Coordinates of C-alpha atoms in Angstrom, one line a residue:
M1 CA -4.9 20.9 3.5
E2 CA -6.1 17.6 1.9
T3 CA -7.8 15.3 3.8
N4 CA -6.2 11.9 3.0
K5 CA -3.2 13.0 2.7
N6 CA -0.8 10.5 4.0
D7 CA -4.1 8.2 5.4
Y8 CA -2.6 4.8 4.8
S9 CA -0.5 2.4 6.0
V10 CA 0.7 -0.2 3.9
I11 CA 2.2 -3.4 3.9
V12 CA 3.7 -5.7 1.0
F13 CA 4.2 -9.3 0.9
L14 CA 6.7 -9.7 -1.7
E15 CA 7.9 -12.8 -3.4
N16 CA 10.8 -15.5 -2.1
E17 CA 10.7 -13.3 1.4
T18 CA 9.7 -14.2 5.0
K19 CA 8.5 -10.6 6.6
P20 CA 6.8 -8.1 4.8
K21 CA 7.3 -4.2 4.4
K22 CA 5.7 -1.5 5.9
W23 CA 5.3 2.0 4.8
N24 CA 3.7 4.9 7.0
Y25 CA 2.4 8.2 5.6
V26 CA 0.8 6.4 2.0
H27 CA -0.8 8.9 0.5
K28 CA -1.8 8.1 -3.5
L29 CA -2.1 4.4 -3.7
N30 CA -2.2 4.4 -7.4
G31 CA 1.2 5.9 -7.6
F32 CA 2.4 3.8 -4.5
S33 CA 1.8 0.9 -6.6
M34 CA 3.7 2.9 -9.6
F35 CA 6.1 2.5 -6.7
L36 CA 6.4 -1.2 -6.2
N37 CA 6.3 -1.9 -9.4
N38 CA 10.0 -0.4 -10.3
S39 CA 11.4 -0.3 -6.6
H40 CA 10.0 -4.0 -6.3
P41 CA 8.8 -6.2 -8.7
T42 CA 8.4 -9.1 -6.6
W43 CA 5.8 -8.2 -5.3
K44 CA 2.3 -10.1 -4.5
Y45 CA 0.0 -8.0 -2.8
M46 CA -0.4 -5.1 -0.5
N47 CA -2.9 -4.4 2.9
V48 CA -4.1 -1.2 3.4
Y49 CA -4.7 0.4 6.8
E50 CA -5.9 3.5 7.6
R51 CA -2.8 5.4 9.2
R52 CA -4.5 6.6 12.1
T53 CA -6.6 4.2 13.4
S54 CA -5.2 0.9 11.9
K55 CA -8.3 0.0 10.4
F56 CA -7.6 -2.7 7.6
L57 CA -8.9 -1.2 4.7
K58 CA -8.4 -3.2 1.7
Q59 CA -6.3 -6.1 0.3
F60 CA -4.7 -5.7 -3.9
H61 CA -3.2 -8.1 -5.9
K62 CA -0.5 -6.9 -8.4
G63 CA -1.4 -6.4 -11.2
N64 CA -5.1 -5.2 -10.5
F65 CA -6.5 -1.6 -10.7
I66 CA -6.0 0.1 -7.5
P67 CA -7.6 3.9 -6.9
P68 CA -5.6 6.7 -5.7
F69 CA -7.9 6.6 -3.1
L70 CA -10.0 4.4 -1.0

């Protein structure tokens, strides 16, 4: 079993939205950002957390490089 499979929770902030959207069980961050570009093109940035501990890891802005794993 992969050690970092679905290790992230991500909170995404969208333009013109008052409440951010949250996803649990995110696997590859770069693939998730491609999903956001297609399904939620108005996303501005996302905060990435360790799913098991809820520890904040990093913030990524749309258009910047996003690695698969941290």
